[in-house]
XYZ file of N, CA, C and O in Angstrom:
640
model
N 14.094 -2.039 14.224
C 13.712 -2.169 12.825
C 12.202 -1.951 12.731
O 11.437 -2.534 13.471
N 11.794 -1.133 11.808
C 10.390 -0.772 11.637
C 9.578 -1.927 11.050
O 10.075 -2.688 10.224
N 8.330 -2.039 11.477
C 7.381 -2.972 10.880
C 6.597 -2.227 9.805
O 6.074 -1.147 10.065
N 6.535 -2.816 8.626
C 5.783 -2.239 7.515
C 4.846 -3.316 6.986
O 5.275 -4.449 6.759
N 3.593 -2.955 6.833
C 2.621 -3.889 6.273
C 2.031 -3.322 4.994
O 1.788 -2.118 4.892
N 1.841 -4.201 4.035
C 1.076 -3.885 2.832
C -0.199 -4.709 2.935
O -0.132 -5.938 2.998
N -1.318 -4.032 3.003
C -2.602 -4.728 2.975
C -3.174 -4.470 1.592
O -3.432 -3.323 1.225
N -3.303 -5.538 0.823
C -3.723 -5.391 -0.569
C -4.925 -6.281 -0.858
O -5.000 -7.404 -0.373
N -5.857 -5.734 -1.605
C -6.989 -6.544 -2.052
C -6.609 -7.166 -3.382
O -6.342 -6.461 -4.351
N -6.541 -8.458 -3.380
C -6.123 -9.178 -4.574
C -4.680 -9.621 -4.447
O -3.904 -9.062 -3.679
N -4.347 -10.631 -5.196
C -2.997 -11.173 -5.156
C -2.317 -11.081 -6.495
O -2.896 -10.624 -7.480
N -1.084 -11.518 -6.499
C -0.308 -11.570 -7.735
C -0.355 -13.005 -8.255
O -0.031 -13.931 -7.521
N -0.751 -13.163 -9.490
C -0.849 -14.500 -10.070
C 0.281 -14.784 -11.067
O 0.737 -15.904 -11.194
N 0.678 -13.751 -11.784
C 1.673 -13.942 -12.829
C 3.064 -14.137 -12.219
O 3.460 -13.423 -11.305
N 3.795 -15.093 -12.784
C 5.115 -15.441 -12.269
C 6.046 -14.225 -12.253
O 6.738 -13.984 -11.266
N 6.062 -13.451 -13.328
C 6.987 -12.318 -13.404
C 6.647 -11.244 -12.368
O 7.532 -10.603 -11.812
N 5.360 -11.064 -12.059
C 4.960 -10.090 -11.034
C 5.363 -10.591 -9.650
O 5.842 -9.826 -8.814
N 5.157 -11.865 -9.394
C 5.550 -12.452 -8.114
C 7.057 -12.320 -7.897
O 7.514 -12.011 -6.801
N 7.817 -12.571 -8.967
C 9.278 -12.490 -8.866
C 9.733 -11.056 -8.578
O 10.636 -10.829 -7.775
N 9.119 -10.096 -9.241
C 9.477 -8.696 -9.019
C 9.114 -8.261 -7.599
O 9.909 -7.613 -6.915
N 7.931 -8.651 -7.141
C 7.527 -8.327 -5.768
C 8.491 -8.966 -4.778
O 8.928 -8.318 -3.812
N 8.848 -10.211 -5.015
C 9.760 -10.925 -4.114
C 11.129 -10.244 -4.065
O 11.759 -10.186 -3.000
N 11.571 -9.714 -5.192
C 12.868 -9.028 -5.224
C 12.863 -7.805 -4.301
O 13.782 -7.606 -3.498
N 11.833 -6.976 -4.402
C 11.780 -5.789 -3.536
C 11.515 -6.165 -2.086
O 12.041 -5.532 -1.166
N 10.745 -7.200 -1.864
C 10.506 -7.660 -0.494
C 11.807 -8.142 0.125
O 12.092 -7.872 1.292
N 12.638 -8.840 -0.667
C 13.939 -9.306 -0.181
C 14.847 -8.114 0.130
O 15.498 -8.064 1.177
N 14.870 -7.136 -0.753
C 15.693 -5.946 -0.534
C 15.256 -5.196 0.726
O 16.077 -4.679 1.466
N 13.953 -5.147 0.948
C 13.435 -4.438 2.119
C 13.802 -5.123 3.429
O 13.824 -4.477 4.474
N 14.102 -6.403 3.392
C 14.387 -7.143 4.627
C 15.591 -6.570 5.377
O 15.704 -6.761 6.584
N 16.445 -5.849 4.700
C 17.577 -5.203 5.366
C 17.200 -3.919 6.092
O 17.978 -3.394 6.892
N 16.000 -3.402 5.822
C 15.576 -2.122 6.390
C 14.364 -2.211 7.315
O 14.165 -1.348 8.162
N 13.510 -3.216 7.096
C 12.278 -3.300 7.885
C 11.787 -4.741 7.907
O 12.287 -5.589 7.178
N 10.814 -4.971 8.757
C 10.103 -6.251 8.759
C 8.832 -6.030 7.944
O 7.938 -5.292 8.371
N 8.796 -6.638 6.767
C 7.667 -6.435 5.854
C 6.674 -7.576 5.987
O 7.048 -8.750 6.001
N 5.405 -7.212 6.089
C 4.328 -8.173 6.140
C 3.351 -7.818 5.019
O 2.820 -6.712 4.999
N 3.155 -8.735 4.093
C 2.202 -8.519 2.996
C 0.959 -9.344 3.288
O 1.035 -10.564 3.466
N -0.173 -8.656 3.376
C -1.450 -9.309 3.658
C -2.324 -9.167 2.423
O -2.665 -8.049 2.030
N -2.648 -10.273 1.807
C -3.532 -10.268 0.641
C -4.938 -10.660 1.078
O -5.118 -11.655 1.785
N -5.900 -9.859 0.684
C -7.310 -10.107 0.994
C -8.047 -10.284 -0.318
O -7.858 -9.489 -1.247
N -8.876 -11.311 -0.395
C -9.679 -11.506 -1.609
C -10.711 -10.399 -1.723
O -11.462 -10.150 -0.775
N -10.748 -9.700 -2.864
C -11.778 -8.675 -3.041
C -13.162 -9.311 -3.123
O -13.308 -10.460 -3.528
N -14.159 -8.547 -2.738
C -15.542 -9.013 -2.837
C -15.913 -9.086 -4.313
O -15.641 -8.162 -5.080
N -16.506 -10.194 -4.686
C -16.914 -10.355 -6.090
C -18.222 -9.609 -6.322
O -19.149 -9.683 -5.527
N -18.270 -8.907 -7.424
C -19.464 -8.160 -7.811
C -20.080 -8.791 -9.054
O -19.396 -9.444 -9.834
N -21.346 -8.531 -9.259
C -22.005 -8.993 -10.476
C -21.427 -8.222 -11.671
O -20.703 -7.245 -11.503
N -21.769 -8.665 -12.870
C -21.245 -8.019 -14.073
C -21.659 -6.555 -14.191
O -20.917 -5.738 -14.720
N -22.819 -6.238 -13.715
C -23.319 -4.871 -13.782
C -23.836 -4.473 -12.387
O -25.050 -4.414 -12.171
N -22.911 -4.199 -11.443
C -23.350 -3.975 -10.061
C -24.115 -2.664 -9.890
O -23.815 -1.661 -10.529
N -25.117 -2.721 -9.022
C -25.844 -1.504 -8.660
C -24.958 -0.677 -7.733
O -23.963 -1.180 -7.188
N -25.304 0.559 -7.539
C -24.568 1.423 -6.622
C -24.566 0.823 -5.213
O -23.553 0.837 -4.528
N -25.697 0.240 -4.810
C -25.788 -0.349 -3.465
C -24.894 -1.573 -3.337
O -24.230 -1.771 -2.323
N -24.857 -2.415 -4.381
C -23.974 -3.595 -4.364
C -22.519 -3.157 -4.264
O -21.738 -3.730 -3.507
N -22.173 -2.127 -5.009
C -20.823 -1.581 -4.994
C -20.470 -1.078 -3.592
O -19.416 -1.393 -3.045
N -21.357 -0.295 -2.978
C -21.119 0.248 -1.630
C -21.042 -0.860 -0.588
O -20.208 -0.804 0.332
N -21.891 -1.865 -0.724
C -21.855 -3.002 0.204
C -20.522 -3.745 0.106
O -19.963 -4.168 1.124
N -20.025 -3.902 -1.114
C -18.740 -4.584 -1.312
C -17.615 -3.785 -0.665
O -16.760 -4.349 0.033
N -17.585 -2.477 -0.889
C -16.545 -1.640 -0.275
C -16.624 -1.688 1.252
O -15.602 -1.717 1.939
N -17.826 -1.726 1.786
C -18.018 -1.801 3.234
C -17.506 -3.129 3.791
O -16.835 -3.169 4.825
N -17.805 -4.208 3.100
C -17.321 -5.531 3.542
C -15.794 -5.578 3.466
O -15.137 -6.080 4.380
N -15.233 -5.043 2.380
C -13.770 -5.005 2.260
C -13.162 -4.165 3.379
O -12.116 -4.523 3.933
N -13.820 -3.074 3.752
C -13.329 -2.220 4.836
C -13.244 -3.005 6.139
O -12.262 -2.884 6.892
N -14.249 -3.816 6.429
C -14.228 -4.635 7.649
C -13.052 -5.604 7.616
O -12.356 -5.794 8.623
N -12.828 -6.229 6.475
C -11.715 -7.173 6.341
C -10.372 -6.469 6.509
O -9.449 -7.006 7.134
N -10.257 -5.273 5.945
C -9.016 -4.492 6.048
C -8.756 -4.108 7.501
O -7.645 -4.279 8.016
N -9.772 -3.589 8.172
C -9.597 -3.105 9.549
C -9.130 -4.210 10.486
O -8.370 -3.960 11.420
N -9.554 -5.446 10.222
C -9.109 -6.582 11.042
C -7.607 -6.818 10.926
O -7.000 -7.406 11.816
N -7.012 -6.368 9.835
C -5.596 -6.647 9.560
C -4.662 -5.497 9.934
O -3.441 -5.645 9.869
N -5.210 -4.351 10.316
C -4.365 -3.205 10.661
C -3.839 -3.381 12.084
O -4.630 -3.489 13.028
N -2.513 -3.416 12.249
C -1.959 -3.554 13.604
C -2.293 -2.335 14.465
O -2.452 -1.222 13.959
N -2.397 -2.562 15.755
C -2.637 -1.456 16.681
C -1.444 -0.509 16.665
O -0.316 -0.924 16.443
N -1.704 0.754 16.891
C -0.680 1.804 16.958
C 0.111 1.938 15.654
O 1.305 2.241 15.665
N -0.546 1.685 14.539
C 0.116 1.800 13.233
C -0.251 3.130 12.580
O -1.351 3.653 12.766
N 0.676 3.654 11.809
C 0.430 4.824 10.969
C -0.095 4.279 9.646
O 0.563 3.458 8.999
N -1.286 4.712 9.247
C -1.965 4.111 8.099
C -1.974 5.047 6.895
O -2.407 6.199 6.985
N -1.486 4.507 5.778
C -1.540 5.182 4.484
C -2.652 4.531 3.668
O -2.639 3.317 3.470
N -3.610 5.317 3.210
C -4.623 4.823 2.274
C -4.191 5.256 0.877
O -4.032 6.445 0.609
N -3.975 4.299 0.022
C -3.580 4.597 -1.342
C -4.836 4.908 -2.145
O -5.709 4.051 -2.286
N -4.932 6.149 -2.612
C -6.134 6.552 -3.351
C -5.812 7.707 -4.296
O -4.926 8.509 -4.021
N -6.532 7.772 -5.387
C -6.247 8.766 -6.421
C -6.410 10.192 -5.916
O -5.722 11.093 -6.382
N -7.303 10.407 -4.954
C -7.490 11.764 -4.443
C -6.503 12.113 -3.338
O -6.570 13.190 -2.760
N -5.580 11.186 -3.050
C -4.576 11.440 -2.028
C -3.535 12.443 -2.489
O -3.567 12.940 -3.616
N -2.595 12.716 -1.613
C -1.531 13.671 -1.900
C -0.377 12.971 -2.622
O 0.034 11.880 -2.238
N 0.120 13.605 -3.643
C 1.309 13.099 -4.333
C 2.537 13.658 -3.622
O 2.607 14.860 -3.352
N 3.485 12.787 -3.299
C 4.725 13.222 -2.658
C 5.904 12.604 -3.398
O 5.756 11.605 -4.100
N 7.072 13.181 -3.200
C 8.282 12.668 -3.840
C 8.825 11.481 -3.045
O 8.429 11.236 -1.899
N 9.758 10.773 -3.636
C 10.421 9.666 -2.948
C 11.129 10.164 -1.694
O 11.099 9.507 -0.650
N 11.751 11.321 -1.790
C 12.449 11.908 -0.642
C 11.457 12.262 0.462
O 11.732 12.052 1.651
N 10.293 12.773 0.088
C 9.268 13.092 1.090
C 8.726 11.821 1.750
O 8.475 11.808 2.960
N 8.577 10.750 0.982
C 8.146 9.485 1.566
C 9.206 8.984 2.544
O 8.882 8.509 3.637
N 10.457 9.098 2.170
C 11.545 8.693 3.052
C 11.474 9.436 4.378
O 11.575 8.839 5.454
N 11.284 10.740 4.310
C 11.195 11.550 5.532
C 9.978 11.143 6.350
O 10.043 11.058 7.580
N 8.875 10.875 5.684
C 7.656 10.466 6.380
C 7.892 9.145 7.122
O 7.476 8.992 8.274
N 8.559 8.204 6.495
C 8.877 6.932 7.157
C 9.789 7.165 8.362
O 9.602 6.553 9.419
N 10.765 8.040 8.208
C 11.641 8.387 9.338
C 10.835 8.999 10.476
O 11.019 8.650 11.641
N 9.952 9.929 10.140
C 9.128 10.598 11.156
C 8.217 9.602 11.884
O 8.002 9.718 13.087
N 7.690 8.634 11.145
C 6.834 7.611 11.765
C 7.651 6.804 12.768
O 7.210 6.559 13.897
N 8.849 6.399 12.362
C 9.708 5.603 13.246
C 10.066 6.375 14.512
O 10.129 5.808 15.603
N 10.281 7.668 14.371
C 10.660 8.497 15.520
C 9.453 8.979 16.319
O 9.604 9.447 17.446
N 8.258 8.866 15.740
C 7.064 9.439 16.349
C 6.278 8.522 17.261
O 5.176 8.863 17.678
N 6.791 7.348 17.539
C 6.116 6.489 18.493
C 5.145 5.485 17.907
O 4.525 4.727 18.643
N 4.970 5.465 16.613
C 4.103 4.462 15.988
C 4.905 3.168 15.832
O 6.095 3.198 15.527
N 4.242 2.043 16.046
C 4.948 0.768 15.987
C 5.063 0.204 14.576
O 5.835 -0.705 14.337
N 4.279 0.760 13.645
C 4.280 0.215 12.283
C 3.744 1.247 11.299
O 3.025 2.158 11.674
N 4.104 1.033 10.050
C 3.521 1.781 8.939
C 2.738 0.780 8.102
O 3.232 -0.316 7.818
N 1.517 1.150 7.752
C 0.654 0.266 6.973
C 0.209 1.000 5.712
O -0.263 2.131 5.785
N 0.373 0.349 4.576
C -0.061 0.881 3.293
C -1.203 -0.001 2.810
O -1.050 -1.221 2.719
N -2.342 0.624 2.502
C -3.514 -0.136 2.075
C -3.818 0.170 0.608
O -4.016 1.324 0.239
N -3.848 -0.888 -0.190
C -4.222 -0.773 -1.600
C -5.553 -1.488 -1.763
O -5.658 -2.695 -1.506
N -6.568 -0.766 -2.164
C -7.897 -1.333 -2.339
C -7.999 -2.178 -3.596
O -7.026 -2.387 -4.324
N -9.186 -2.634 -3.853
C -9.460 -3.409 -5.061
C -9.474 -2.468 -6.266
O -9.237 -1.267 -6.133
N -9.805 -3.008 -7.413
C -9.879 -2.160 -8.608
C -10.979 -1.111 -8.482
O -11.014 -0.153 -9.237
N -11.850 -1.265 -7.493
C -12.900 -0.280 -7.237
C -12.485 0.735 -6.174
O -13.263 1.606 -5.806
N -11.270 0.591 -5.660
C -10.760 1.551 -4.680
C -11.001 1.116 -3.249
O -11.145 -0.066 -2.948
N -11.019 2.119 -2.358
C -11.224 1.905 -0.928
C -12.502 2.602 -0.479
O -12.882 3.626 -1.039
N -13.088 2.090 0.575
C -14.283 2.729 1.127
C -13.899 4.067 1.748
O -12.758 4.268 2.185
N -14.854 4.968 1.796
C -14.626 6.259 2.450
C -14.243 6.062 3.912
O -13.457 6.828 4.461
N -14.774 5.032 4.535
C -14.467 4.743 5.934
C -12.969 4.518 6.136
O -12.365 5.064 7.065
N -12.356 3.749 5.280
C -10.910 3.488 5.387
C -10.132 4.775 5.108
O -9.195 5.114 5.831
N -10.524 5.502 4.086
C -9.825 6.749 3.738
C -9.903 7.748 4.890
O -8.912 8.421 5.202
N -11.070 7.846 5.523
C -11.243 8.814 6.614
C -10.466 8.416 7.857
O -10.013 9.282 8.602
N -10.295 7.131 8.091
C -9.563 6.671 9.269
C -8.054 6.658 9.058
O -7.304 6.550 10.028
N -7.618 6.776 7.825
C -6.187 6.756 7.534
C -5.514 8.020 8.074
O -6.125 9.082 8.156
N -4.255 7.867 8.416
C -3.465 9.018 8.850
C -3.040 9.869 7.662
O -2.815 11.065 7.799
N -2.905 9.231 6.490
C -2.424 9.936 5.303
C -3.017 9.277 4.077
O -2.966 8.051 3.938
N -3.558 10.079 3.199
C -4.035 9.592 1.903
C -2.939 9.855 0.889
O -2.565 11.002 0.658
N -2.452 8.792 0.276
C -1.314 8.885 -0.631
C -1.721 8.485 -2.039
O -2.372 7.460 -2.244
N -1.337 9.317 -2.995
C -1.555 9.011 -4.404
C -0.205 8.872 -5.083
O 0.693 9.679 -4.861
N -0.056 7.854 -5.916
C 1.190 7.690 -6.654
C 1.213 8.559 -7.899
O 2.269 8.884 -8.397
N 0.041 8.903 -8.389
C -0.035 9.685 -9.614
C -1.498 9.970 -9.918
O -2.384 9.292 -9.405
N -1.724 10.935 -10.774
C -3.079 11.163 -11.265
C -3.431 10.150 -12.349
O -4.579 10.003 -12.719
N -2.419 9.450 -12.839
C -2.651 8.411 -13.844
C -3.214 7.165 -13.173
O -3.060 6.965 -11.974
N -3.845 6.331 -13.957
C -4.376 5.070 -13.461
C -3.407 3.954 -13.826
O -2.945 3.879 -14.961
N -3.107 3.110 -12.831
C -2.205 1.978 -13.043
C -2.941 0.678 -12.751
O -3.843 0.652 -11.920
N -2.529 -0.405 -13.410
C -3.096 -1.702 -13.043
C -2.802 -1.968 -11.563
O -1.734 -1.614 -11.049
N -3.733 -2.587 -10.892
C -3.641 -2.875 -9.468
C -2.311 -3.554 -9.112
O -1.621 -3.159 -8.169
N -1.946 -4.565 -9.869
C -0.728 -5.335 -9.587
C 0.521 -4.485 -9.755
O 1.469 -4.589 -8.980
N 0.526 -3.635 -10.772
C 1.681 -2.772 -10.997
C 1.793 -1.725 -9.889
O 2.895 -1.411 -9.433
N 0.667 -1.221 -9.433
C 0.680 -0.250 -8.335
C 1.321 -0.866 -7.091
O 2.095 -0.212 -6.382
N 1.020 -2.123 -6.837
C 1.618 -2.808 -5.680
C 3.140 -2.886 -5.812
O 3.864 -2.612 -4.862
N 3.608 -3.251 -6.990
C 5.058 -3.341 -7.224
C 5.686 -1.954 -7.095
O 6.730 -1.787 -6.456
N 5.051 -0.955 -7.696
C 5.588 0.413 -7.634
C 5.645 0.924 -6.197
O 6.630 1.562 -5.799
N 4.629 0.639 -5.418
C 4.625 1.075 -4.024
C 5.733 0.385 -3.239
O 6.465 1.034 -2.479
N 5.884 -0.908 -3.440
C 6.945 -1.643 -2.736
C 8.314 -1.080 -3.109
O 9.181 -0.896 -2.243
N 8.490 -0.767 -4.375
C 9.766 -0.173 -4.809
C 9.967 1.184 -4.147
O 11.076 1.515 -3.715
N 8.925 1.982 -4.037
C 9.060 3.312 -3.430
C 9.351 3.222 -1.930
O 10.101 4.036 -1.399
N 8.786 2.240 -1.265
C 9.107 2.038 0.148
C 10.581 1.660 0.275
O 11.304 2.186 1.131
N 11.036 0.768 -0.593
C 12.460 0.400 -0.601
C 13.326 1.624 -0.882
O 14.326 1.877 -0.207
N 12.939 2.416 -1.861
C 13.684 3.630 -2.198
C 13.715 4.580 -0.996
O 14.738 5.173 -0.681
N 12.582 4.708 -0.313
C 12.520 5.576 0.863
C 13.511 5.162 1.935
O 14.230 6.005 2.493
N 13.558 3.875 2.229
C 14.529 3.393 3.215
C 15.962 3.553 2.708
O 16.871 3.857 3.482
N 16.165 3.362 1.408
C 17.499 3.555 0.830
C 17.967 4.996 0.999
O 19.127 5.248 1.334
N 17.067 5.940 0.779
C 17.403 7.360 0.949
C 17.781 7.634 2.398
O 18.807 8.262 2.679
N 16.984 7.132 3.321
C 17.242 7.358 4.751
C 18.587 6.785 5.185
O 19.209 7.296 6.114
N 18.997 5.712 4.531
C 20.234 5.043 4.909
C 21.409 5.395 3.998
O 22.427 4.710 4.009
N 21.234 6.457 3.198
C 22.289 6.924 2.290
C 22.843 5.836 1.382
O 24.030 5.811 1.075
N 21.973 4.938 0.949
C 22.396 3.884 0.020
C 22.501 4.470 -1.385
O 21.941 5.522 -1.685
N 23.189 3.789 -2.263
C 23.424 4.294 -3.616
C 22.238 4.086 -4.557
O 22.241 4.564 -5.672
N 21.209 3.385 -4.097
C 20.074 3.045 -4.962
C 19.398 4.278 -5.520
O 19.085 4.356 -6.696
N 19.135 5.261 -4.658
C 18.422 6.465 -5.098
C 19.393 7.437 -5.759
O 20.437 7.750 -5.238
N 19.018 7.920 -6.934
C 19.905 8.848 -7.649
C 19.284 10.216 -7.677
O 18.142 10.436 -7.722
Protein backbone atom coordinates (compact mmCIF):
# COMPACT_ATOMS: atom_id res chain seq x y z
CA UNK A 1 0.00 0.00 0.00
CA UNK A 2 1.41 3.37 -1.03
CA UNK A 3 2.26 6.10 1.48
CA UNK A 4 0.82 9.49 0.56
CA UNK A 5 1.49 12.67 2.48
CA UNK A 6 -0.18 16.04 2.26
CA UNK A 7 2.03 18.77 3.65
CA UNK A 8 -0.12 21.86 4.00
CA UNK A 9 0.53 25.28 5.42
CA UNK A 10 -2.44 26.12 7.54
CA UNK A 11 -5.20 24.01 8.95
CA UNK A 12 -8.91 23.55 8.60
CA UNK A 13 -10.93 25.35 11.24
CA UNK A 14 -14.48 25.16 9.95
CA UNK A 15 -16.47 22.09 10.98
CA UNK A 16 -17.87 21.47 7.49
CA UNK A 17 -14.37 21.61 5.92
CA UNK A 18 -12.98 19.23 8.53
CA UNK A 19 -15.85 16.82 7.91
CA UNK A 20 -15.34 16.88 4.15
CA UNK A 21 -11.59 16.35 4.51
CA UNK A 22 -12.22 13.49 6.94
CA UNK A 23 -14.60 11.85 4.46
CA UNK A 24 -12.01 11.73 1.68
CA UNK A 25 -9.27 10.73 4.10
CA UNK A 26 -11.47 7.82 5.24
CA UNK A 27 -12.16 6.80 1.64
CA UNK A 28 -8.44 6.91 0.85
CA UNK A 29 -7.65 4.50 3.69
CA UNK A 30 -8.67 1.63 1.41
CA UNK A 31 -6.05 2.63 -1.18
CA UNK A 32 -3.11 4.20 0.67
CA UNK A 33 -1.68 5.23 4.00
CA UNK A 34 -2.44 8.95 4.17
CA UNK A 35 -0.51 11.29 6.41
CA UNK A 36 -1.66 14.91 6.65
CA UNK A 37 0.94 17.29 8.06
CA UNK A 38 -0.27 20.78 8.91
CA UNK A 39 2.35 23.49 9.37
CA UNK A 40 1.55 26.92 10.75
CA UNK A 41 2.31 29.55 8.10
CA UNK A 42 4.71 32.32 9.02
CA UNK A 43 2.81 35.39 10.11
CA UNK A 44 3.50 38.53 8.12
CA UNK A 45 2.87 42.15 8.96
CA UNK A 46 -0.15 43.87 7.42
CA UNK A 47 1.97 45.40 4.68
CA UNK A 48 5.00 43.09 4.30
CA UNK A 49 8.09 44.22 2.44
CA UNK A 50 9.44 42.04 -0.35
CA UNK A 51 12.25 40.93 1.98
CA UNK A 52 9.81 39.98 4.77
CA UNK A 53 7.78 38.01 2.25
CA UNK A 54 10.89 36.17 0.94
CA UNK A 55 12.11 35.47 4.48
CA UNK A 56 8.72 33.97 5.36
CA UNK A 57 8.74 31.71 2.29
CA UNK A 58 12.29 30.63 3.13
CA UNK A 59 11.36 29.77 6.72
CA UNK A 60 8.30 27.85 5.50
CA UNK A 61 10.54 25.97 3.05
CA UNK A 62 12.77 24.81 5.92
CA UNK A 63 9.72 23.61 7.86
CA UNK A 64 8.37 21.79 4.79
CA UNK A 65 11.67 20.07 3.98
CA UNK A 66 11.82 18.64 7.51
CA UNK A 67 8.51 16.86 6.85
CA UNK A 68 9.27 15.32 3.44
CA UNK A 69 9.97 11.58 3.81
CA UNK A 70 13.15 10.23 2.26
CA UNK A 71 12.80 8.65 -1.19
CA UNK A 72 9.46 10.39 -1.80
CA UNK A 73 8.14 11.68 -5.11
CA UNK A 74 7.28 15.33 -4.43
CA UNK A 75 4.47 17.32 -6.02
CA UNK A 76 4.62 21.09 -5.50
CA UNK A 77 1.17 22.57 -5.91
CA UNK A 78 1.59 25.88 -7.71
CA UNK A 79 -0.24 27.98 -10.27
CA UNK A 80 2.62 27.79 -12.76
CA UNK A 81 2.61 24.00 -12.56
CA UNK A 82 1.27 21.63 -15.18
CA UNK A 83 -2.45 20.96 -15.37
CA UNK A 84 -3.25 17.26 -15.78
CA UNK A 85 -6.45 15.24 -15.92
CA UNK A 86 -7.68 12.92 -13.19
CA UNK A 87 -6.73 9.96 -15.38
CA UNK A 88 -3.21 11.37 -15.84
CA UNK A 89 -2.87 11.82 -12.07
CA UNK A 90 -3.98 8.22 -11.61
CA UNK A 91 -1.31 7.02 -14.03
CA UNK A 92 1.30 9.18 -12.32
CA UNK A 93 0.44 7.63 -8.94
CA UNK A 94 0.69 4.16 -10.49
CA UNK A 95 4.06 5.02 -12.04
CA UNK A 96 5.35 6.31 -8.69
CA UNK A 97 4.32 3.09 -6.96
CA UNK A 98 6.04 1.01 -9.64
CA UNK A 99 9.07 3.30 -9.91
CA UNK A 100 10.71 2.58 -6.60
CA UNK A 101 9.64 5.65 -4.64
CA UNK A 102 8.39 4.88 -1.15
CA UNK A 103 5.86 7.72 -0.99
CA UNK A 104 4.09 10.47 -2.86
CA UNK A 105 4.05 13.89 -1.20
CA UNK A 106 1.81 16.79 -2.18
CA UNK A 107 2.80 20.20 -0.83
CA UNK A 108 0.31 23.05 -0.58
CA UNK A 109 1.90 26.34 0.42
CA UNK A 110 0.38 29.20 2.33
CA UNK A 111 -1.83 31.81 0.70
CA UNK A 112 1.45 33.35 -0.51
CA UNK A 113 2.44 30.13 -2.29
CA UNK A 114 5.66 28.13 -2.07
CA UNK A 115 9.28 29.22 -2.15
CA UNK A 116 11.19 28.77 -5.38
CA UNK A 117 13.45 26.39 -3.46
CA UNK A 118 10.60 23.94 -2.84
CA UNK A 119 9.32 24.25 -6.41
CA UNK A 120 12.79 23.60 -7.84
CA UNK A 121 13.36 20.55 -5.64
CA UNK A 122 9.97 19.04 -6.46
CA UNK A 123 9.75 16.17 -8.91
CA UNK A 124 6.58 17.64 -10.44
CA UNK A 125 4.91 21.03 -10.31
CA UNK A 126 1.16 20.50 -10.36
CA UNK A 127 -1.54 23.08 -10.94
CA UNK A 128 -5.21 22.34 -10.36
CA UNK A 129 -6.32 25.23 -12.52
CA UNK A 130 -5.42 28.67 -13.73
CA UNK A 131 -8.19 29.88 -11.44
CA UNK A 132 -7.49 30.87 -7.85
CA UNK A 133 -9.12 28.82 -5.09
CA UNK A 134 -9.30 29.39 -1.35
CA UNK A 135 -6.46 27.51 0.35
CA UNK A 136 -8.83 25.25 2.31
CA UNK A 137 -10.89 24.36 -0.75
CA UNK A 138 -7.74 23.54 -2.72
CA UNK A 139 -6.80 21.04 0.00
CA UNK A 140 -10.20 19.34 -0.20
CA UNK A 141 -10.10 19.32 -4.01
CA UNK A 142 -6.62 17.80 -4.04
CA UNK A 143 -7.60 15.10 -1.56
CA UNK A 144 -10.63 14.28 -3.69
CA UNK A 145 -8.46 14.07 -6.82
CA UNK A 146 -6.01 11.72 -5.11
CA UNK A 147 -8.97 9.55 -4.10
CA UNK A 148 -10.30 9.72 -7.66
CA UNK A 149 -6.87 8.75 -8.99
CA UNK A 150 -6.74 5.63 -6.84
CA UNK A 151 -10.36 4.85 -7.76
CA UNK A 152 -9.46 4.97 -11.46
CA UNK A 153 -6.46 2.69 -10.93
CA UNK A 154 -8.64 0.20 -9.09
CA UNK A 155 -11.53 0.33 -11.59
CA UNK A 156 -13.93 1.59 -8.92
CA UNK A 157 -17.25 3.10 -9.96
CA UNK A 158 -16.46 6.51 -8.41
CA UNK A 159 -14.87 7.98 -11.53
CA UNK A 160 -17.27 8.53 -14.43
